[in-house]
Coordinates of C-alpha atoms and ligand atoms in Angstrom, one line a residue:
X1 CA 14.1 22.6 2.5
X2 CA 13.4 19.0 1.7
X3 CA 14.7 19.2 -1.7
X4 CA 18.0 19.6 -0.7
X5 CA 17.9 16.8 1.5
X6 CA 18.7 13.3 0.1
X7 CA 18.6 9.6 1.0
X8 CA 22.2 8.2 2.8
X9 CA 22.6 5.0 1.0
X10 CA 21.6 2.9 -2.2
X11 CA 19.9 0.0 0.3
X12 CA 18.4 2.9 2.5
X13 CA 16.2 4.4 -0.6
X14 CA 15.7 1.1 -1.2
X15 CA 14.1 0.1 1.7
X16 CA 12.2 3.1 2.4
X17 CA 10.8 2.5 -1.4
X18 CA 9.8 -1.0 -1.0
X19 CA 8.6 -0.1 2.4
X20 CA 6.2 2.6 1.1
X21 CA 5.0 -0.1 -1.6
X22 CA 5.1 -3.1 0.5
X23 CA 1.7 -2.1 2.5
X24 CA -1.7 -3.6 3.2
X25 CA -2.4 -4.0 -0.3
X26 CA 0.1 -6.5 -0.8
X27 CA -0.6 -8.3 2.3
X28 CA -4.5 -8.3 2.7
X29 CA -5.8 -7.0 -0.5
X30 CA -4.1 -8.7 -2.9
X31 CA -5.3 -12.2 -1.3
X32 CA -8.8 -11.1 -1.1
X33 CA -8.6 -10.1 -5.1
X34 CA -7.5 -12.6 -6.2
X35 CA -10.1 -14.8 -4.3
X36 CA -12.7 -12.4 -6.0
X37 CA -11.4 -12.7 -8.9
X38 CA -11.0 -16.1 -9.6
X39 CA -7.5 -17.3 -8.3
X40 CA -4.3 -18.0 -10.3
X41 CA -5.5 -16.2 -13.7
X42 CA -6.2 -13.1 -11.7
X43 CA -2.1 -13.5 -10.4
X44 CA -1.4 -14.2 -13.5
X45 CA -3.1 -10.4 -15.1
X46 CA -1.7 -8.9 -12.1
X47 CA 1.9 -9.9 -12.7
X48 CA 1.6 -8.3 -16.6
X49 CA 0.2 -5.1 -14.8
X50 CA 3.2 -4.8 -12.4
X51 CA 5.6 -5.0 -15.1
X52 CA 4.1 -3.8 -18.3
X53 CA 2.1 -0.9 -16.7
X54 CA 3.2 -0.1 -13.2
X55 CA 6.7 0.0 -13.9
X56 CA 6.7 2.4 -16.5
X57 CA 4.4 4.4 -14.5
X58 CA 7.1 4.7 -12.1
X59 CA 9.4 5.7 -13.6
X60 CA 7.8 8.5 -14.8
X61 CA 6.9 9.5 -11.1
X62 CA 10.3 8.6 -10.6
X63 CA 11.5 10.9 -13.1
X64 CA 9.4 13.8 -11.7
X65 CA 10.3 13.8 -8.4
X66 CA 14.3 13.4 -9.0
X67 CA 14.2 15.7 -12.4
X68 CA 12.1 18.5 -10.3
X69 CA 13.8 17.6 -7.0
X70 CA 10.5 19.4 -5.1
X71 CA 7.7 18.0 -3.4
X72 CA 4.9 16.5 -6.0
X73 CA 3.3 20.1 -5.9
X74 CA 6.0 21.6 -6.2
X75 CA 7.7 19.7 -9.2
X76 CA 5.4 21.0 -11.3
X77 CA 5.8 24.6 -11.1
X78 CA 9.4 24.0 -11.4
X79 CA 9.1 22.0 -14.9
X80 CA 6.3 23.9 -16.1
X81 CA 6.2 27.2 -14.5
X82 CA 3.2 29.6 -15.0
X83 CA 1.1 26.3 -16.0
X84 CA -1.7 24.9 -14.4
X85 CA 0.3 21.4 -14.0
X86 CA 0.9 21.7 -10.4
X87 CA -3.0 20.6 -10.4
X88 CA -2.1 17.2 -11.2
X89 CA 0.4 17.3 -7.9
X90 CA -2.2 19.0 -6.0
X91 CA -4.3 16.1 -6.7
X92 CA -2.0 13.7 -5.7
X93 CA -1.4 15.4 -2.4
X94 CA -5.4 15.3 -1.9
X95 CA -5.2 11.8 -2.5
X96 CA -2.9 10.8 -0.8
X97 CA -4.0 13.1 2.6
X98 CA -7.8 11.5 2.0
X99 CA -5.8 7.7 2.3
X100 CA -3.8 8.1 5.2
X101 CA -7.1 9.4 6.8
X102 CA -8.9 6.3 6.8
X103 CA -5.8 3.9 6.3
X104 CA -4.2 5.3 9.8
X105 CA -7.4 3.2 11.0
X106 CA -6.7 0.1 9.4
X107 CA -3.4 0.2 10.6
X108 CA -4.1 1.2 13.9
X109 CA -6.5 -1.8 14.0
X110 CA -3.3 -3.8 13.3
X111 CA -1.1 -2.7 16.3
X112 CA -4.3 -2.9 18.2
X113 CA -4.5 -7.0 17.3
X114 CA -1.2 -7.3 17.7
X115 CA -1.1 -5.7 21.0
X116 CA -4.3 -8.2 22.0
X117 CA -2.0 -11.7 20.8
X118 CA 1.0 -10.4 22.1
X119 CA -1.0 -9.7 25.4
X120 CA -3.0 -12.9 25.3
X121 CA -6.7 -11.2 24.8
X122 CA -7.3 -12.6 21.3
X123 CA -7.0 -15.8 22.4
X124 CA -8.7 -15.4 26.3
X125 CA -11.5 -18.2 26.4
X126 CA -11.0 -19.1 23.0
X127 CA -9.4 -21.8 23.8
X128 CA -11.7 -24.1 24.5
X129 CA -13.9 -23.5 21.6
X130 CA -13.9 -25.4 18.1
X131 CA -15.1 -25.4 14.8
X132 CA -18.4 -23.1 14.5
X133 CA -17.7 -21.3 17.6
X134 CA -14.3 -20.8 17.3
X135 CA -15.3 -18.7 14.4
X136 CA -18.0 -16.8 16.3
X137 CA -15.9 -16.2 19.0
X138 CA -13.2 -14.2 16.7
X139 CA -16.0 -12.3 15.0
X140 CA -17.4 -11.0 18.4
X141 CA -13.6 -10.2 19.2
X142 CA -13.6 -8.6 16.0
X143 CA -17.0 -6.7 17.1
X144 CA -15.2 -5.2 19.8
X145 CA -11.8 -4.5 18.5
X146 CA -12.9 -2.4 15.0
X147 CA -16.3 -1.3 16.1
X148 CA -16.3 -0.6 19.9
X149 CA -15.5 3.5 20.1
X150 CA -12.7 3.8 22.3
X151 CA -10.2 1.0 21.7
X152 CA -9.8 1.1 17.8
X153 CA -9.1 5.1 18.7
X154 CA -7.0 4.6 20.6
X155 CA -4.9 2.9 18.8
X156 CA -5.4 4.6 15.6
X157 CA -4.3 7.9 17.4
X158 CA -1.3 6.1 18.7
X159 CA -0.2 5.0 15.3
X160 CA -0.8 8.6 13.9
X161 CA 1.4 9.2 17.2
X162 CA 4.4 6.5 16.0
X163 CA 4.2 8.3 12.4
X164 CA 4.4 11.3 13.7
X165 CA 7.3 10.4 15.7
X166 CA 9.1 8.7 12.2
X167 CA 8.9 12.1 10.5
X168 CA 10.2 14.3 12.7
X169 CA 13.6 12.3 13.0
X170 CA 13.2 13.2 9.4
X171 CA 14.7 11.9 6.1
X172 CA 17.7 9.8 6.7
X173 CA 17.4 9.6 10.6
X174 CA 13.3 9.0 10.5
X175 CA 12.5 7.5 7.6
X176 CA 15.6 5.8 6.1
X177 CA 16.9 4.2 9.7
X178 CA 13.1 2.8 10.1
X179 CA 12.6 1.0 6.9
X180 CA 16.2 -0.3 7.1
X181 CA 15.4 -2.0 10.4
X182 CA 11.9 -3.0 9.4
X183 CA 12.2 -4.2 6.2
X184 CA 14.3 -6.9 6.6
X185 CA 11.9 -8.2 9.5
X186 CA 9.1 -8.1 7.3
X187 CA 10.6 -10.4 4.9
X188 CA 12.0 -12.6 7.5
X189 CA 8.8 -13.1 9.4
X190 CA 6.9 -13.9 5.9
X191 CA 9.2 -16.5 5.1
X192 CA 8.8 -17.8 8.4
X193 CA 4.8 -18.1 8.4
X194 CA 4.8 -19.0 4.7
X195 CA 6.9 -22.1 5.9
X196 CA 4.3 -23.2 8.7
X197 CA 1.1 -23.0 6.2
X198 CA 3.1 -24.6 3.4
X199 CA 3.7 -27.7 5.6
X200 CA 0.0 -28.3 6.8
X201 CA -1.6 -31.2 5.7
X202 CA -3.6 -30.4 2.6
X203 CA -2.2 -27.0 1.9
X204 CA -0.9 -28.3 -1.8
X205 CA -4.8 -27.3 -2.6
X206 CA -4.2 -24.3 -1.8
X207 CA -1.2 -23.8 -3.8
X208 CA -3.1 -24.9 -6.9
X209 CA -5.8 -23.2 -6.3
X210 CA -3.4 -19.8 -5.8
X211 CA -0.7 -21.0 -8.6
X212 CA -2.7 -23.4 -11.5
X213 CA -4.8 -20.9 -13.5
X214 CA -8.0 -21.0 -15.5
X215 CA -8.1 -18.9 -17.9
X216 CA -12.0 -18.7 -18.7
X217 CA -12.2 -16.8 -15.5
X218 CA -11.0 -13.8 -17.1
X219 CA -12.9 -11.1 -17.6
X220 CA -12.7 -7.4 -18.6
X221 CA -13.6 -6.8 -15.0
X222 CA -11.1 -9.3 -13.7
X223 CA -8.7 -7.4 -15.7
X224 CA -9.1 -3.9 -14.4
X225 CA -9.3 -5.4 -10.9
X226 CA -5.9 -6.4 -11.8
X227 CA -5.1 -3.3 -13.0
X228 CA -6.4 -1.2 -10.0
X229 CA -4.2 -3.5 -7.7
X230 CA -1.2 -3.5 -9.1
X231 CA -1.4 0.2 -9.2
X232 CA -2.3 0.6 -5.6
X233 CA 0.8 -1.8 -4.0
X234 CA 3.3 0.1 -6.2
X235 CA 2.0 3.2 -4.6
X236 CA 1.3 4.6 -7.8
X237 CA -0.9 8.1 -8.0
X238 CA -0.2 9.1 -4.3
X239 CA 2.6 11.5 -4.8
X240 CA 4.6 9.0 -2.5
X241 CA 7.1 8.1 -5.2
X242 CA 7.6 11.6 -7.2
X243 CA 8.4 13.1 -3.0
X244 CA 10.6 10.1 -2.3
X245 CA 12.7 10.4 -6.1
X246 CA 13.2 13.9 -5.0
X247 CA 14.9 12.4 -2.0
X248 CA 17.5 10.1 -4.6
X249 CA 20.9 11.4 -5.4
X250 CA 21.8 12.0 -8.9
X251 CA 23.6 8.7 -9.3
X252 CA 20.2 6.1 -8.3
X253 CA 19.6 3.8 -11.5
X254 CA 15.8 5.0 -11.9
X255 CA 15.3 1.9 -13.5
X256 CA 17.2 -1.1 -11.7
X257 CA 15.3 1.0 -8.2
X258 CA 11.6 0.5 -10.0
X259 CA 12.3 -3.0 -11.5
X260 CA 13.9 -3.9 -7.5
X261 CA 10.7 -2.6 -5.7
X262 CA 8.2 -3.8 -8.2
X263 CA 9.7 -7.4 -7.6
X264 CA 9.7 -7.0 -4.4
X265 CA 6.4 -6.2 -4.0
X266 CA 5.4 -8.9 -6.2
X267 CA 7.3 -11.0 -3.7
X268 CA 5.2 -10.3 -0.9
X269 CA 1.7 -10.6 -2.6
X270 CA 2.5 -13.9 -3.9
X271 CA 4.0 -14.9 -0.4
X272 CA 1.2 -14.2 1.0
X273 CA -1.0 -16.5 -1.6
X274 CA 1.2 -19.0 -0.3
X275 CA 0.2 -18.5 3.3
X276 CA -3.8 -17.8 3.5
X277 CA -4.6 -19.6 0.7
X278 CA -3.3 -23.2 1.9
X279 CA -4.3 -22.2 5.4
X280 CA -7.8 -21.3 4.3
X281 CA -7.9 -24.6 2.0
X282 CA -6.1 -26.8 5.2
X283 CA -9.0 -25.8 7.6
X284 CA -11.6 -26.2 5.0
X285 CA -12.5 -22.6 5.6
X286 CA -15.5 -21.6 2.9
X287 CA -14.3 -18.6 0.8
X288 CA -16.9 -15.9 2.5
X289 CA -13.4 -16.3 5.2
X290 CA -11.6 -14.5 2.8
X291 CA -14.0 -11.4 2.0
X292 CA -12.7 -7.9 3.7
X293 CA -11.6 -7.6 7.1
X294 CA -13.2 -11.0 7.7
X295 CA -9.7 -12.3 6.1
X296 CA -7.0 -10.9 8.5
X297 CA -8.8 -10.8 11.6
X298 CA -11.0 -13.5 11.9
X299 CA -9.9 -16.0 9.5
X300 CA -6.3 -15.9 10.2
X301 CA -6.3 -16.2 14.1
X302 CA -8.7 -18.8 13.7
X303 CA -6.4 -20.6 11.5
X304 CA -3.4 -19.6 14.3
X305 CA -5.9 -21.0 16.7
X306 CA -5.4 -24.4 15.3
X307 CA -2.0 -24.6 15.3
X308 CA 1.0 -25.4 18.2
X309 CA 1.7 -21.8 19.8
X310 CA -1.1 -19.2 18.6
X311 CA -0.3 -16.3 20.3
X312 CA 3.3 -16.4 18.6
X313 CA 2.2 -17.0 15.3
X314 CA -0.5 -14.6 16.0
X315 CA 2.3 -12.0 17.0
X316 CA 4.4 -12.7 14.4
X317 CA 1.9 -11.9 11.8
X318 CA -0.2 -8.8 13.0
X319 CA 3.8 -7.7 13.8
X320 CA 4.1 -8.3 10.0
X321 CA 0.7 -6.6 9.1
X322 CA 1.8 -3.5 11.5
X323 CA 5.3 -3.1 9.6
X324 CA 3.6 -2.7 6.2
X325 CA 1.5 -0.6 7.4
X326 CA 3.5 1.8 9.3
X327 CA 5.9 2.2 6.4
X328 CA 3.6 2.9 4.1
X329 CA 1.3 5.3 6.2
X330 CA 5.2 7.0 7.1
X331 CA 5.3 7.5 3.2
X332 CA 2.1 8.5 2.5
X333 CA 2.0 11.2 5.6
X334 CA 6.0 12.3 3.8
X335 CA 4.0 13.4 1.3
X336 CA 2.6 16.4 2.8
X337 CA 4.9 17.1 5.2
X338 CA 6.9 17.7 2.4
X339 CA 4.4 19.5 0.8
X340 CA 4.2 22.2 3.6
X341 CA 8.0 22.1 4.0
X342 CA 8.5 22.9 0.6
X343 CA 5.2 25.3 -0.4
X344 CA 5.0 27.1 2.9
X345 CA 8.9 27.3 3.9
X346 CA 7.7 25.4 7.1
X347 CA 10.2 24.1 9.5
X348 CA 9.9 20.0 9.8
X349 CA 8.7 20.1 13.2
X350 CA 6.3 22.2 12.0
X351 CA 5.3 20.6 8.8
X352 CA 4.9 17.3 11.1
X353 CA 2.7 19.3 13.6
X354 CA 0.8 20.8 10.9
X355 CA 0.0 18.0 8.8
X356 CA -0.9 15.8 11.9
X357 CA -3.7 17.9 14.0
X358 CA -6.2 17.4 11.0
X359 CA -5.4 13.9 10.6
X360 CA -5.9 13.3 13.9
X361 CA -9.2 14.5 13.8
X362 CA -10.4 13.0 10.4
X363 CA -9.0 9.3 11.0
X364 CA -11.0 9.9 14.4
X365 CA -14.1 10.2 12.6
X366 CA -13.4 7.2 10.6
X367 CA -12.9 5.0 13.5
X368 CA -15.9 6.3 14.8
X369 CA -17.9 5.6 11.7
X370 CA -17.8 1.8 12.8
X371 CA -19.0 2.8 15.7
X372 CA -21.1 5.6 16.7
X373 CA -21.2 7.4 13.6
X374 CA -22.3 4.1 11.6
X375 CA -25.5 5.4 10.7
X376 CA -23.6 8.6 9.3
X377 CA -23.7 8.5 5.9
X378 CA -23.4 10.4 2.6
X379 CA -24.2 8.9 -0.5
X380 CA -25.0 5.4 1.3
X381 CA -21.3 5.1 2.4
X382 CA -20.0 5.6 5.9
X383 CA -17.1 8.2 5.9
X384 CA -14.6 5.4 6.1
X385 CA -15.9 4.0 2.8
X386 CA -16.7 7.2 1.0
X387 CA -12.9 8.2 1.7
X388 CA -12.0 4.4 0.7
X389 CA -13.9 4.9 -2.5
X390 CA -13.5 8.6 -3.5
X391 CA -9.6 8.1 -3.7
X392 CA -9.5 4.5 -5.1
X393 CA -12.3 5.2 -7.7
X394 CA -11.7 8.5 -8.6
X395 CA -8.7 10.6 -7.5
X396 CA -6.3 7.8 -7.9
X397 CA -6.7 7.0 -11.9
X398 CA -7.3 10.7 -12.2
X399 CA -4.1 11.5 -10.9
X400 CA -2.0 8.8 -12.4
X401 CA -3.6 9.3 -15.9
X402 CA -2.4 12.9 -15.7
X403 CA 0.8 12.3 -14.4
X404 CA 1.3 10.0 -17.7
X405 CA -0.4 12.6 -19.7
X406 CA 1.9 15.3 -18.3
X407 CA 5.0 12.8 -18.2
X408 CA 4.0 11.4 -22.0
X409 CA 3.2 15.0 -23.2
X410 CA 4.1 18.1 -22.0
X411 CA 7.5 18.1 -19.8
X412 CA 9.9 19.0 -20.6
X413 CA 11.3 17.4 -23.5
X414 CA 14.2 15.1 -22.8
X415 CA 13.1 14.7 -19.0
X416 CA 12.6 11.2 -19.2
X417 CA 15.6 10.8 -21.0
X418 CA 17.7 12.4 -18.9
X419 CA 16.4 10.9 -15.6
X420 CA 16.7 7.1 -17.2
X421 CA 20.3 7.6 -18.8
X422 CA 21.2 9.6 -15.3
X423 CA 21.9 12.7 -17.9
X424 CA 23.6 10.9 -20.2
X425 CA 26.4 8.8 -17.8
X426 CA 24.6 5.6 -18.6
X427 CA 23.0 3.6 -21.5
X428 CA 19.3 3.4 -21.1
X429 CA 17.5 1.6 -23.3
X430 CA 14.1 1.6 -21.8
X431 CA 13.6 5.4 -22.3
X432 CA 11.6 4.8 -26.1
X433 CA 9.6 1.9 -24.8
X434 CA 8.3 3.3 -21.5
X435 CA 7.3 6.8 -22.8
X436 CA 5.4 4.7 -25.5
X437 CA 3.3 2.9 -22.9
X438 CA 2.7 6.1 -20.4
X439 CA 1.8 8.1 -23.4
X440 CA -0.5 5.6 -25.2
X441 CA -1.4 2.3 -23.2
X442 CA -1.3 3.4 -19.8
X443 CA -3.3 6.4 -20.1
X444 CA -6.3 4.2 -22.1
X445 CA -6.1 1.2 -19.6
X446 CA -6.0 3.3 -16.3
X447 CA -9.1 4.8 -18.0
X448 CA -11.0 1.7 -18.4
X449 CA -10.5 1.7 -14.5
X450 CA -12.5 4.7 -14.3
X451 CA -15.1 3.8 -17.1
X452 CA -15.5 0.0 -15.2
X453 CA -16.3 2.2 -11.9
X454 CA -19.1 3.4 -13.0
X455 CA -20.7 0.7 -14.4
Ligands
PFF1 N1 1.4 0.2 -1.7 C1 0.7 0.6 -0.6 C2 -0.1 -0.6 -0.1 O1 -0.1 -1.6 -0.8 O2 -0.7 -0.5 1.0 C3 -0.1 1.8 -0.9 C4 -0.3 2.7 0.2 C5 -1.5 2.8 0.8 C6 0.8 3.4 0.7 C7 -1.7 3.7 1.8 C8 0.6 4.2 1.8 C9 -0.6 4.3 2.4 F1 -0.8 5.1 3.4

């Protein structure tokens, strides 16, 4: 059973931990916020949210999953048993099944464009085009790479393929051994690209657009997007951290792991300011460039276009965009395995097998839905978009409202406690102030997420 099964090392949980929360979010979303949302001040609200919000929230799913040492189901019924708790897990698991169905695309999309620079196609009688057309030519590349039927399924089902391949070496052998080799690539290969688009000519504008704030562009909305961010690149809601605690031996410091990822992640985002936002501003690009998928797949090779050597730089980053979202989709997909392993007995090769056949289908209709099934909609939104929007609008603060609800409220008592102090071997003197903030503030601000939603 997976409970019994831990990670090997400290760096190894590590990894797999920032792995899971280093993900497209950090990478694409996070730029494409904080254009939205006005630059600098919207780093600035997201930075408090990381570290007065999502950290606490964390740790409670931290707490969960090492305390109850089950899958995030599961955890419940052995903290609360004979409850209706192991709803709030069950939601979680939904969630988190519903993302990896339409995120398998996304990241397919990004081993299919790196596959394509590597390869040369990207760039095939591009080369000769400028300005204006240089654009158009990577948005009818884009035409054919997302919405054509058969390549973006194609690779989506060979990244469902590669995950599936991850989890069956299993916990330490699948899991741990990937993110220890990718991780470390990741970072490198940021640092690398951040150094090329800090050194173009004009790219200080960027930087001040990305790092000098104003401050009357925040908004109540501007603060929930924050909010809703920050949430999403810790991973927060998904079950992924409450399965992977249950993976951490008894001695992990709960705390130094959540304060290590949460940096980490902030790393990356702001990174990652620091390379499309002085690219963009170096190019003049307008900021429709940075809106959606427009960002990484048009804007970006354009801006690669325009440089010495595109197809490595090109390489280098869609590599970069493929390892964030491989070890996140790894985690989120852990979460069910887990799930089956755990609830049903199943063996791991079965688990694996099991959880994979229905997301092979569903992601398969979300590919689809930019292409043949585009007109097939339900509530105005293609099934890509009502998956994007039913987890990230609704199930997600659900979920993570319970969690602190449950986590604030009605564990059991001393759980927090006892997970934080590591049962009373060590001092910890974050237990008072972070069950303060998931009992009171988190609860009230993740609900203003919800409330905004709907207006
Ligand atoms: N923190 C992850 C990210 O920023 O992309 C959240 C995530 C999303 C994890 C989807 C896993 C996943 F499949």
């Amino acid at each position: 059973m997976s409970s019994k099964i831990q990670f090997g090392t400290k760096i190894g949980l590590i990894a797999a931990t920032v792995g899971s929360a280093i993900g497209l979010g950090n990478v694409w979303r996070f730029p494409a916020e904080t254009q939205a949302n006005g630059g600098a001040a919207f780093l600035l609200l997201y930075i408090v949210c990381v570290l007065c919000l999502g950290i606490p929230v964390m740790l409670a799913e931290f707490s969960l999953g090492r305390g109850g040492r089950s899958d995030a189901v599961g955890v419940f019924r052995k903290l609360s048993p004979g409850k209706p708790w192991w709803l709030v897990g069950a939601v979680a698991v939904l969630a988190s099944y519903l993302i990896a169905c339409y995120y398998m695309v996304v990241a397919g999309w990004t081993l299919e464009y790196l596959w394509h620079s590597v390869a040369g196609g990207l760039y095939e009688a591009v080369d000769t085009a400028s300005g204006e057309s240089l654009r158009s030519a990577f948005d009818v590349k884009m035409d054919h790479y997302v919405c054509d039927d058969v390549n973006p399924l194609i690779f989506t089902v060979l990244m469902i393929v590669v995950n599936a391949g991850v989890l069956l070496g299993g916990v330490q052998k699948g899991i741990e051994k990937l993110s220890n080799i990718l991780m470390p690539l990741l970072f490198v290969i940021l640092l690398a690209i951040c150094y090329v688009t800090l050194t173009l000519p004009d790219a200080g504008e960027g930087v001040r657009y990305f790092l000098e704030p104003d401050f009357g562009r925040i908004t109540p909305r501007v603060v929930v997007n924050a909010l809703g961010q920050a949430f999403f690149s810790l991973s927060l809601g998904m079950g992924i951290l409450i399965t992977y605690a249950s993976y951490y031996p008894a001695d992990t410091n709960l705390t130094r792991t959540s304060v290590i990822v949460s940096l980490l992640s902030l790393l990356v985002a702001v990174l990652m300011g620091l390379i499309i936002f002085p690219a963009v501003k170096s190019f003049g690009l307008d900021n429709e460039s940075l809106e959606g998928a427009t960002l990484v797949f048009v804007t970006l090779p354009e801006v690669f276009a325009q440089l010495p050597w595109p197809r490595l730089w090109s390489s280098l980053f869609f590599l970069l965009l493929f390892v964030a979202a491989l070890t996140s989709t790894v985690s989120i997909t852990e979460v069910t395995v887990a799930m089956l392993e755990d609830r049903l007995g199943m063996r791991r090769r079965t688990a694996v097998l099991t959880a994979m056949a229905p997301l092979l289908l569903l992601s398969s209709l979300c590919s689809l839905s930019f292409g043949s099934l585009s007109s097939a909609k339900l509530f105005g939104l293609t099934i890509f978009n009502l998956l994007d929007t039913f987890t990230t609008d609704i199930l997600l603060p659900v979920g993570s409202i319970a969690v602190c609800i449950y986590m604030g409220w009605f564990a059991p008592k001393g759980l927090l406690a006892d997970e934080l102090s590591n049962h009373g071997s060590r001092r910890s003197r974050w237990t008072a102030p972070v069950l303060f903030i998931i009992r009171y503030l988190a609860p009230v601000m993740i609900g203003l997420i919800l409330v905004f939603n709907y207006m």
